[in-house]
């Protein structure tokens, strides 16, 4: 403070003080006039009411700012595989435990240790058996995480904190130093006010305490939000890396924000949606495909299943991206291949399971669906595809000769509707699927029912979920291609270096001072 005062001319300071004395005298003189005019109680009441209203407005503004910060909080990516759920829970646990007192923003070492703690939490979720899981992360990938997290955090600060683009780090430190000197002069002023006007000084002190406490809470909340957002950003990109979302050899720009990744995830790809039709022989799989196309594209026969392999058909519909539908052999026929089915199921984005309503023996259907679920349970890097069970042959339910659609299954009126509803509920229970995923249809020629409305509506409703499955499927393939591309580039550069090595050695030896290399 003394160094600061030395910069000013003493005469200019004297002139400033002479100008301030009459202004400062207005405070005690005004208080004396209010007391002499018996207006002091009214003034005090006005001060209390105004202070209360101001405090309330400040609280509203603080809550509004807190809502804005909450809206800017990083959230998990819905396109992550199931294994990422546990990793994000670990990140949230670190974020909730952060204390601003332990991590001042001007201490870079503690901030770095906090980021390292987040990386270790994510790495341990993916490498639980490793003694030091963080060492499983490559150096380029760690730099990539820091790069993306820093870019996102900078963007959040600029968009959500006023004047952050003009406030420098040096300004923050200078304000902190000047604050101590200003508080000493303020204490002298407050003591003088107590001597001149005790009542006024007491109310001002109370208001000042509430205001300072509110400002302190606001700063603490902002500090805590910055730390938590830093934790979430680092955790987000660490999980994106382990999930295959971050690639070193990517065609995207060098810095991609979280919003950019989310936009890229929802962008339609050239890879068609893969729909797999499963079921036993004569369950109506081929008829189901024909009904979805509204034309004959798959062979249907009264004989047992004749599909010798997975037969693909290109399917299109309003609201549906390009899709391929695969007709699989019946699970109870000699043509059924367990390994081929496993490969097909693990590359499917949506499964339609045909189950006849008039056949109560569904144990084999349940076993097949349980095997498909087990295959995906063993693959924590993939999300299981949505499953729709299509209950066929509902026209053959009792009374078999009655067929007068449509049927209201919510409020069944008549034995036919009641039996269709009972069959749907029984299939849902036997195959362990939710009731809304069971769609009753009729596929008989001239009697096609509930396909264009209920079945297609159910397929389109689950398209977003199927797109996430397709995204992870394509992501794994892209990650494998990246690994091979990087390896081939590295080997090519190493090969060129080895080829050029003899020439460089000869050139160096030829230019040695003793001339031995010549």
Coordinates of C-alpha atoms in Angstrom, one line a residue:
X1 CA 0.0 0.0 0.0
X2 CA 2.9 2.4 0.8
X3 CA 4.4 1.6 -2.6
X4 CA 1.1 2.5 -4.2
X5 CA 0.8 5.9 -2.3
X6 CA 4.3 6.9 -3.4
X7 CA 3.2 7.0 -7.0
X8 CA 0.8 9.9 -6.3
X9 CA 1.8 13.5 -5.9
X10 CA 1.3 14.7 -2.3
X11 CA -0.3 17.9 -3.4
X12 CA -2.8 16.0 -5.6
X13 CA -3.7 13.8 -2.6
X14 CA -4.2 16.9 -0.4
X15 CA -6.5 18.4 -3.1
X16 CA -8.4 15.1 -3.2
X17 CA -8.8 15.0 0.5
X18 CA -10.0 18.6 0.6
X19 CA -12.7 17.7 -1.9
X20 CA -13.7 14.6 0.0
X21 CA -14.0 16.2 3.4
X22 CA -17.2 18.2 2.7
X23 CA -18.7 15.1 1.0
X24 CA -17.8 12.8 3.9
X25 CA -19.2 15.4 6.3
X26 CA -22.7 14.9 4.8
X27 CA -23.0 11.5 6.5
X28 CA -22.7 12.6 10.1
X29 CA -24.6 15.9 9.4
X30 CA -27.4 14.0 7.7
X31 CA -27.7 11.5 10.5
X32 CA -27.8 14.4 13.0
X33 CA -30.5 16.2 11.0
X34 CA -32.6 13.0 10.8
X35 CA -32.3 12.6 14.6
X36 CA -33.2 16.3 15.2
X37 CA -36.1 16.1 12.8
X38 CA -37.4 12.9 14.5
X39 CA -37.2 11.2 11.1
X40 CA -34.6 8.7 12.2
X41 CA -37.1 5.9 12.9
X42 CA -38.6 6.3 9.4
X43 CA -35.2 6.3 7.8
X44 CA -34.2 3.2 9.8
X45 CA -37.5 1.4 8.8
X46 CA -36.8 2.3 5.1
X47 CA -33.3 1.0 5.5
X48 CA -34.5 -2.3 6.9
X49 CA -37.2 -2.8 4.2
X50 CA -34.9 -1.8 1.4
X51 CA -32.2 -4.1 2.7
X52 CA -34.6 -7.0 3.0
X53 CA -35.9 -6.5 -0.6
X54 CA -32.3 -6.1 -1.9
X55 CA -31.2 -9.3 0.0
X56 CA -34.2 -11.1 -1.5
X57 CA -33.4 -10.0 -5.0
X58 CA -29.8 -11.0 -4.5
X59 CA -30.9 -14.4 -3.4
X60 CA -33.1 -14.8 -6.5
X61 CA -30.2 -13.8 -8.7
X62 CA -28.0 -16.3 -6.9
X63 CA -30.5 -19.1 -7.5
X64 CA -30.8 -18.1 -11.1
X65 CA -27.1 -18.2 -11.6
X66 CA -26.9 -21.5 -9.8
X67 CA -29.6 -22.9 -12.2
X68 CA -27.6 -21.6 -15.2
X69 CA -24.5 -23.3 -13.9
X70 CA -26.4 -26.6 -13.3
X71 CA -27.7 -26.4 -16.9
X72 CA -24.1 -26.1 -18.1
X73 CA -23.0 -29.2 -16.2
X74 CA -21.4 -32.0 -18.2
X75 CA -23.6 -35.1 -18.4
X76 CA -22.8 -38.7 -19.6
X77 CA -23.1 -39.6 -23.2
X78 CA -26.1 -41.9 -24.0
X79 CA -24.0 -43.6 -26.7
X80 CA -21.5 -45.0 -24.2
X81 CA -21.4 -48.8 -23.6
X82 CA -22.8 -50.2 -20.4
X83 CA -19.3 -50.4 -18.8
X84 CA -19.2 -46.6 -18.9
X85 CA -22.0 -46.4 -16.3
X86 CA -19.8 -47.5 -13.5
X87 CA -16.9 -45.3 -14.6
X88 CA -19.2 -42.2 -14.7
X89 CA -20.5 -43.1 -11.2
X90 CA -16.9 -43.0 -10.0
X91 CA -16.4 -39.6 -11.7
X92 CA -19.5 -38.2 -10.0
X93 CA -18.3 -39.5 -6.7
X94 CA -15.0 -37.6 -7.1
X95 CA -16.9 -34.5 -8.2
X96 CA -19.2 -34.5 -5.2
X97 CA -16.3 -34.9 -2.8
X98 CA -14.4 -31.9 -4.1
X99 CA -13.8 -29.2 -1.5
X100 CA -12.9 -25.7 -2.8
X101 CA -10.7 -25.2 0.3
X102 CA -8.5 -28.1 -0.7
X103 CA -8.1 -27.0 -4.3
X104 CA -7.4 -23.3 -4.7
X105 CA -7.5 -22.3 -8.4
X106 CA -4.0 -20.7 -8.2
X107 CA -2.4 -23.9 -7.1
X108 CA -1.7 -25.8 -10.3
X109 CA -0.1 -28.8 -8.6
X110 CA -3.3 -29.5 -6.7
X111 CA -5.5 -29.1 -9.8
X112 CA -3.2 -31.5 -11.6
X113 CA -3.5 -34.0 -8.8
X114 CA -7.3 -33.7 -8.9
X115 CA -7.3 -34.5 -12.6
X116 CA -4.9 -37.4 -12.0
X117 CA -7.3 -38.7 -9.3
X118 CA -10.2 -38.6 -11.9
X119 CA -8.1 -40.5 -14.5
X120 CA -7.2 -43.1 -11.9
X121 CA -10.9 -43.6 -11.0
X122 CA -11.9 -44.1 -14.6
X123 CA -8.9 -46.3 -15.4
X124 CA -9.7 -48.5 -12.4
X125 CA -13.2 -49.1 -13.7
X126 CA -11.8 -50.4 -16.9
X127 CA -8.7 -52.2 -15.4
X128 CA -9.9 -53.4 -11.9
X129 CA -7.2 -56.0 -11.6
X130 CA -4.3 -53.7 -12.5
X131 CA -2.1 -52.6 -9.6
X132 CA -1.6 -49.1 -11.2
X133 CA -4.5 -48.8 -13.7
X134 CA -3.4 -45.3 -14.8
X135 CA -0.3 -46.7 -16.3
X136 CA -2.5 -48.6 -18.8
X137 CA -3.2 -45.2 -20.5
X138 CA -0.9 -44.2 -23.4
X139 CA 0.8 -40.8 -23.3
X140 CA -0.8 -39.6 -26.6
X141 CA -4.3 -40.5 -25.2
X142 CA -3.6 -38.7 -21.9
X143 CA -2.6 -35.6 -23.8
X144 CA -5.7 -35.9 -25.9
X145 CA -7.9 -36.1 -22.8
X146 CA -6.3 -32.9 -21.3
X147 CA -6.7 -31.1 -24.7
X148 CA -10.4 -31.9 -25.1
X149 CA -11.2 -31.2 -21.4
X150 CA -9.4 -27.9 -21.4
X151 CA -11.2 -26.8 -24.6
X152 CA -14.6 -27.7 -23.2
X153 CA -13.9 -26.1 -19.8
X154 CA -12.8 -22.9 -21.5
X155 CA -15.9 -22.8 -23.6
X156 CA -18.1 -23.3 -20.5
X157 CA -16.3 -20.5 -18.6
X158 CA -16.6 -18.0 -21.5
X159 CA -20.3 -18.8 -22.0
X160 CA -21.5 -18.8 -18.4
X161 CA -19.3 -16.5 -16.3
X162 CA -19.7 -12.7 -17.1
X163 CA -16.5 -10.7 -17.9
X164 CA -14.4 -13.9 -17.8
X165 CA -13.0 -13.0 -21.2
X166 CA -11.6 -9.7 -19.8
X167 CA -10.5 -10.8 -16.3
X168 CA -6.9 -12.0 -16.2
X169 CA -5.3 -14.2 -13.7
X170 CA -3.1 -11.3 -12.6
X171 CA -6.2 -9.3 -11.9
X172 CA -7.5 -11.9 -9.5
X173 CA -4.2 -12.0 -7.6
X174 CA -4.0 -8.2 -7.4
X175 CA -7.5 -7.9 -6.2
X176 CA -6.7 -10.4 -3.5
X177 CA -3.7 -8.4 -2.3
X178 CA -5.5 -5.1 -2.4
X179 CA -8.4 -6.6 -0.5
X180 CA -6.3 -7.0 2.7
X181 CA -5.2 -3.3 2.6
X182 CA -8.8 -2.1 1.8
X183 CA -10.1 -4.1 4.7
X184 CA -7.8 -2.3 7.1
X185 CA -8.9 1.1 6.0
X186 CA -12.5 -0.1 6.1
X187 CA -12.2 -1.1 9.7
X188 CA -11.0 2.4 10.6
X189 CA -14.0 3.9 8.8
X190 CA -16.4 1.5 10.5
X191 CA -15.0 2.4 13.9
X192 CA -15.6 6.1 13.2
X193 CA -19.2 5.3 12.2
X194 CA -19.9 3.6 15.5
X195 CA -18.7 6.7 17.4
X196 CA -20.8 9.1 15.3
X197 CA -24.0 7.1 14.7
X198 CA -24.2 3.8 16.6
X199 CA -27.7 2.8 15.4
X200 CA -26.9 3.5 11.8
X201 CA -23.6 1.8 12.0
X202 CA -25.2 -1.3 13.7
X203 CA -27.8 -1.7 10.9
X204 CA -25.1 -1.2 8.2
X205 CA -22.9 -3.8 9.8
X206 CA -25.8 -6.3 9.9
X207 CA -26.6 -5.7 6.2
X208 CA -22.9 -5.8 5.3
X209 CA -22.5 -9.2 7.0
X210 CA -25.5 -10.6 5.1
X211 CA -24.2 -9.2 1.8
X212 CA -20.7 -10.4 2.3
X213 CA -22.0 -13.9 3.3
X214 CA -24.1 -14.0 0.1
X215 CA -21.1 -12.9 -2.0
X216 CA -19.0 -15.5 -0.2
X217 CA -21.5 -18.2 -0.9
X218 CA -21.7 -17.1 -4.6
X219 CA -17.9 -17.3 -5.0
X220 CA -17.8 -20.6 -3.2
X221 CA -20.5 -22.0 -5.4
X222 CA -18.7 -20.8 -8.5
X223 CA -15.4 -22.2 -7.2
X224 CA -17.0 -25.5 -6.5
X225 CA -18.8 -25.6 -9.9
X226 CA -15.5 -24.9 -11.7
X227 CA -13.8 -27.8 -9.8
X228 CA -16.7 -30.2 -10.4
X229 CA -16.9 -29.3 -14.0
X230 CA -13.2 -29.8 -14.4
X231 CA -13.6 -33.3 -12.8
X232 CA -16.5 -34.1 -15.1
X233 CA -14.7 -32.9 -18.2
X234 CA -11.6 -35.0 -17.5
X235 CA -13.8 -38.0 -16.6
X236 CA -16.0 -37.5 -19.7
X237 CA -13.1 -37.6 -22.1
X238 CA -11.4 -40.4 -20.3
X239 CA -14.5 -42.5 -20.6
X240 CA -14.9 -41.4 -24.2
X241 CA -11.4 -42.6 -24.8
X242 CA -11.9 -46.0 -23.2
X243 CA -15.3 -46.3 -25.0
X244 CA -13.6 -45.7 -28.4
X245 CA -15.1 -42.3 -28.9
X246 CA -11.7 -40.5 -29.0
X247 CA -9.4 -41.6 -31.8
X248 CA -5.8 -40.4 -32.3
X249 CA -6.1 -40.6 -36.1
X250 CA -9.4 -39.0 -36.5
X251 CA -10.6 -36.9 -39.5
X252 CA -12.4 -34.5 -37.1
X253 CA -10.8 -31.2 -36.1
X254 CA -7.9 -31.2 -33.6
X255 CA -10.2 -30.0 -30.8
X256 CA -13.8 -31.3 -30.6
X257 CA -16.1 -30.3 -27.8
X258 CA -18.6 -32.5 -26.0
X259 CA -21.4 -30.9 -27.9
X260 CA -19.6 -31.7 -31.2
X261 CA -19.3 -35.3 -30.2
X262 CA -23.0 -35.5 -29.3
X263 CA -23.9 -34.0 -32.7
X264 CA -21.6 -36.4 -34.5
X265 CA -23.3 -39.3 -32.7
X266 CA -26.7 -38.3 -33.9
X267 CA -25.6 -37.8 -37.5
X268 CA -26.9 -40.5 -39.8
X269 CA -24.2 -42.8 -41.0
X270 CA -23.9 -44.8 -44.2
X271 CA -24.0 -48.0 -42.2
X272 CA -27.5 -49.5 -42.4
X273 CA -29.5 -50.5 -39.4
X274 CA -29.3 -54.3 -39.0
X275 CA -32.6 -56.0 -38.0
X276 CA -32.4 -59.7 -37.1
X277 CA -35.6 -61.9 -37.3
X278 CA -35.4 -64.9 -35.0
X279 CA -37.8 -67.7 -34.1
X280 CA -38.6 -71.3 -34.5
X281 CA -39.6 -73.0 -37.7
X282 CA -43.0 -72.1 -39.1
X283 CA -43.3 -69.2 -36.5
X284 CA -44.0 -66.8 -39.4
X285 CA -40.6 -65.1 -39.8
X286 CA -40.7 -65.0 -43.6
X287 CA -44.3 -63.9 -43.5
X288 CA -43.3 -61.2 -41.1
X289 CA -40.7 -59.9 -43.4
X290 CA -43.2 -59.9 -46.3
X291 CA -45.6 -57.9 -44.2
X292 CA -43.0 -55.3 -43.3
X293 CA -42.2 -54.9 -47.0
X294 CA -45.9 -55.1 -47.9
X295 CA -44.9 -57.4 -50.7
X296 CA -43.5 -60.9 -51.2
X297 CA -39.7 -60.8 -50.8
X298 CA -39.0 -63.9 -48.6
X299 CA -40.0 -67.4 -49.4
X300 CA -42.9 -68.8 -47.3
X301 CA -43.9 -72.5 -47.3
X302 CA -46.0 -74.8 -45.3
X303 CA -43.0 -77.1 -45.0
X304 CA -40.5 -76.7 -42.2
X305 CA -38.0 -73.8 -42.4
X306 CA -36.2 -73.6 -45.7
X307 CA -33.9 -70.7 -45.0
X308 CA -30.4 -72.1 -45.4
X309 CA -28.5 -69.1 -44.1
X310 CA -28.9 -65.5 -42.9
X311 CA -30.7 -63.9 -45.8
X312 CA -30.5 -60.1 -45.9
X313 CA -33.2 -57.8 -47.4
X314 CA -32.9 -54.0 -47.7
X315 CA -35.8 -52.4 -45.9
X316 CA -37.1 -48.9 -46.1
X317 CA -39.9 -47.0 -44.4
X318 CA -40.9 -43.5 -43.6
X319 CA -39.0 -42.4 -40.6
X320 CA -36.5 -45.2 -40.7
X321 CA -32.9 -44.9 -41.9
X322 CA -31.5 -47.4 -44.4
X323 CA -31.9 -50.8 -42.9
X324 CA -31.1 -54.4 -43.6
X325 CA -33.4 -57.1 -42.3
X326 CA -32.0 -60.7 -41.9
X327 CA -34.1 -63.8 -41.9
X328 CA -32.4 -66.5 -39.7
X329 CA -33.0 -70.2 -39.9
X330 CA -35.5 -71.7 -37.5
X331 CA -33.8 -72.4 -34.1
X332 CA -35.3 -75.9 -34.1
X333 CA -34.1 -77.0 -37.6
X334 CA -30.9 -78.7 -38.7
X335 CA -30.0 -75.5 -40.6
X336 CA -29.6 -73.7 -37.3
X337 CA -25.9 -72.8 -36.6
X338 CA -25.2 -71.6 -33.1
X339 CA -22.0 -69.8 -33.9
X340 CA -23.4 -68.1 -37.0
X341 CA -26.4 -66.9 -34.9
X342 CA -24.0 -65.5 -32.2
X343 CA -22.1 -63.5 -34.8
X344 CA -25.4 -62.3 -36.3
X345 CA -26.9 -61.4 -32.9
X346 CA -23.7 -59.5 -31.8
X347 CA -23.9 -57.4 -35.0
X348 CA -27.7 -56.8 -34.8
X349 CA -29.1 -53.4 -33.9
X350 CA -32.7 -54.6 -33.4
X351 CA -34.1 -58.1 -32.9
X352 CA -37.6 -59.2 -33.9
X353 CA -38.6 -62.5 -32.4
X354 CA -41.5 -64.3 -34.0
X355 CA -43.5 -66.4 -31.5
X356 CA -46.7 -68.1 -32.4
X357 CA -49.6 -67.4 -30.1
X358 CA -51.2 -70.9 -30.5
X359 CA -48.1 -72.8 -29.3
X360 CA -47.8 -72.8 -25.5
X361 CA -44.4 -74.6 -25.5
X362 CA -42.1 -71.6 -25.3
X363 CA -39.2 -73.1 -23.3
X364 CA -37.0 -73.2 -26.4
X365 CA -37.8 -69.6 -27.3
X366 CA -36.9 -68.5 -23.8
X367 CA -33.6 -70.5 -23.9
X368 CA -32.6 -68.8 -27.2
X369 CA -33.4 -65.3 -26.0
X370 CA -31.5 -66.0 -22.8
X371 CA -28.4 -67.1 -24.8
X372 CA -28.6 -63.8 -26.8
X373 CA -28.8 -61.9 -23.5
X374 CA -25.8 -63.8 -22.1
X375 CA -23.7 -63.0 -25.2
X376 CA -24.3 -59.3 -24.7
X377 CA -23.7 -59.5 -20.9
X378 CA -20.3 -60.9 -21.7
X379 CA -19.6 -57.9 -24.0
X380 CA -19.5 -54.8 -21.7
X381 CA -18.3 -52.7 -24.6
X382 CA -21.6 -53.1 -26.4
X383 CA -25.2 -52.3 -25.6
X384 CA -27.8 -55.0 -26.1
X385 CA -30.2 -54.4 -29.0
X386 CA -33.9 -53.7 -28.3
X387 CA -36.0 -56.9 -28.7
X388 CA -39.5 -56.8 -30.0
X389 CA -41.5 -60.1 -29.7
X390 CA -44.0 -60.4 -32.5
X391 CA -46.9 -62.7 -31.5
X392 CA -48.1 -64.3 -34.7
X393 CA -51.1 -66.5 -35.6
X394 CA -53.4 -64.6 -33.4
X395 CA -56.2 -65.4 -35.9
X396 CA -56.0 -69.1 -34.8
X397 CA -56.9 -68.4 -31.2
X398 CA -60.3 -69.4 -30.0
X399 CA -62.8 -68.9 -31.3
X400 CA -60.8 -69.8 -34.4
X401 CA -63.6 -69.0 -36.9
X402 CA -64.0 -65.5 -35.6
X403 CA -62.0 -62.7 -37.2
X404 CA -63.4 -59.2 -37.0
X405 CA -60.5 -56.8 -36.4
X406 CA -59.7 -54.4 -35.0
X407 CA -59.5 -55.7 -31.4
X408 CA -59.2 -53.4 -28.4
X409 CA -56.8 -55.3 -26.1
X410 CA -56.9 -52.7 -23.3
X411 CA -60.6 -53.1 -22.8
X412 CA -61.3 -56.5 -24.5
X413 CA -64.8 -56.9 -25.6
X414 CA -65.5 -60.5 -26.5
X415 CA -63.7 -63.9 -26.2
X416 CA -61.4 -63.3 -29.2
X417 CA -59.9 -60.0 -27.8
X418 CA -59.7 -61.5 -24.3
X419 CA -57.7 -64.5 -25.6
X420 CA -55.4 -62.3 -27.7
X421 CA -54.6 -60.3 -24.6
X422 CA -54.1 -63.4 -22.5
X423 CA -51.7 -64.8 -25.1
X424 CA -49.7 -61.5 -25.2
X425 CA -49.4 -61.5 -21.4
X426 CA -48.4 -65.1 -21.3
X427 CA -45.7 -64.6 -24.0
X428 CA -44.3 -61.5 -22.1
X429 CA -44.0 -63.6 -18.9
X430 CA -42.6 -66.7 -20.6
X431 CA -39.9 -64.8 -22.5
X432 CA -39.1 -62.3 -19.7
X433 CA -39.8 -59.2 -21.8
X434 CA -41.9 -56.1 -20.9
X435 CA -45.5 -56.2 -22.0
X436 CA -45.1 -53.1 -24.3
X437 CA -42.4 -55.0 -26.3
X438 CA -44.9 -57.7 -27.3
X439 CA -46.9 -56.9 -30.5
X440 CA -49.7 -59.2 -31.6
X441 CA -50.1 -59.5 -35.4
X442 CA -51.8 -61.6 -38.0
X443 CA -49.7 -62.4 -41.1
X444 CA -52.1 -64.7 -42.9
X445 CA -52.7 -63.8 -46.6
X446 CA -55.7 -61.5 -46.8
X447 CA -55.7 -61.1 -43.0
X448 CA -52.6 -59.0 -42.3
X449 CA -53.4 -57.0 -39.2
X450 CA -51.5 -54.7 -36.7
X451 CA -48.3 -54.5 -38.8
X452 CA -48.6 -51.1 -40.4
X453 CA -49.7 -49.4 -37.2
X454 CA -48.6 -51.1 -34.0
X455 CA -45.5 -53.1 -35.2
X456 CA -44.0 -50.3 -37.3
X457 CA -44.8 -47.8 -34.5
X458 CA -42.9 -50.0 -32.0
X459 CA -39.9 -50.3 -34.4
X460 CA -39.7 -46.5 -35.0
X461 CA -40.1 -45.9 -31.2
X462 CA -37.0 -47.9 -30.6
X463 CA -35.0 -46.5 -33.5
X464 CA -33.0 -44.2 -31.2
X465 CA -32.0 -47.1 -28.9
X466 CA -31.1 -49.2 -32.0
X467 CA -29.0 -46.2 -33.4
X468 CA -26.9 -46.3 -30.1
X469 CA -26.3 -50.0 -30.6
X470 CA -25.3 -49.4 -34.3
X471 CA -23.1 -46.5 -33.2
X472 CA -21.1 -48.7 -30.8
X473 CA -20.9 -51.5 -33.4
X474 CA -19.4 -49.1 -36.0
X475 CA -17.2 -47.5 -33.4
X476 CA -15.5 -50.7 -32.5
X477 CA -14.7 -51.3 -36.2
X478 CA -13.4 -47.8 -36.6
X479 CA -11.2 -48.2 -33.6
X480 CA -9.7 -51.4 -35.1
X481 CA -9.1 -49.7 -38.4
X482 CA -7.4 -46.8 -36.5
X483 CA -5.1 -49.2 -34.6
X484 CA -4.0 -50.9 -37.9
X485 CA -3.6 -47.6 -39.7
X486 CA -1.4 -46.1 -36.9
X487 CA 0.7 -49.3 -36.7
X488 CA 1.2 -49.4 -40.5
X489 CA 2.2 -45.7 -40.5
X490 CA 4.7 -46.2 -37.6
X491 CA 6.2 -49.3 -39.3
X492 CA 6.5 -47.4 -42.6
X493 CA 8.3 -44.5 -40.9
X494 CA 10.6 -46.9 -39.0
X495 CA 11.3 -48.8 -42.2
X496 CA 12.3 -45.6 -44.0
X497 CA 14.5 -44.6 -41.1
X498 CA 16.3 -48.0 -41.2
X499 CA 16.7 -47.8 -44.9
X500 CA 18.3 -44.3 -44.6
X501 CA 20.4 -45.3 -41.6
X502 CA 23.5 -46.6 -43.5
X503 CA 23.6 -43.5 -45.7
X504 CA 23.5 -41.2 -42.6
X505 CA 26.2 -43.2 -40.8
X506 CA 28.4 -43.1 -44.0
X507 CA 27.8 -39.3 -44.3
X508 CA 28.8 -38.7 -40.7
X509 CA 31.9 -40.8 -40.9
X510 CA 33.0 -39.1 -44.2
X511 CA 32.9 -35.7 -42.5
X512 CA 34.9 -36.6 -39.3
X513 CA 37.9 -34.4 -38.6
X514 CA 40.5 -37.2 -38.8
X515 CA 39.2 -38.3 -42.2
X516 CA 39.0 -41.9 -41.2
X517 CA 35.7 -42.3 -42.8
X518 CA 36.9 -41.3 -46.3

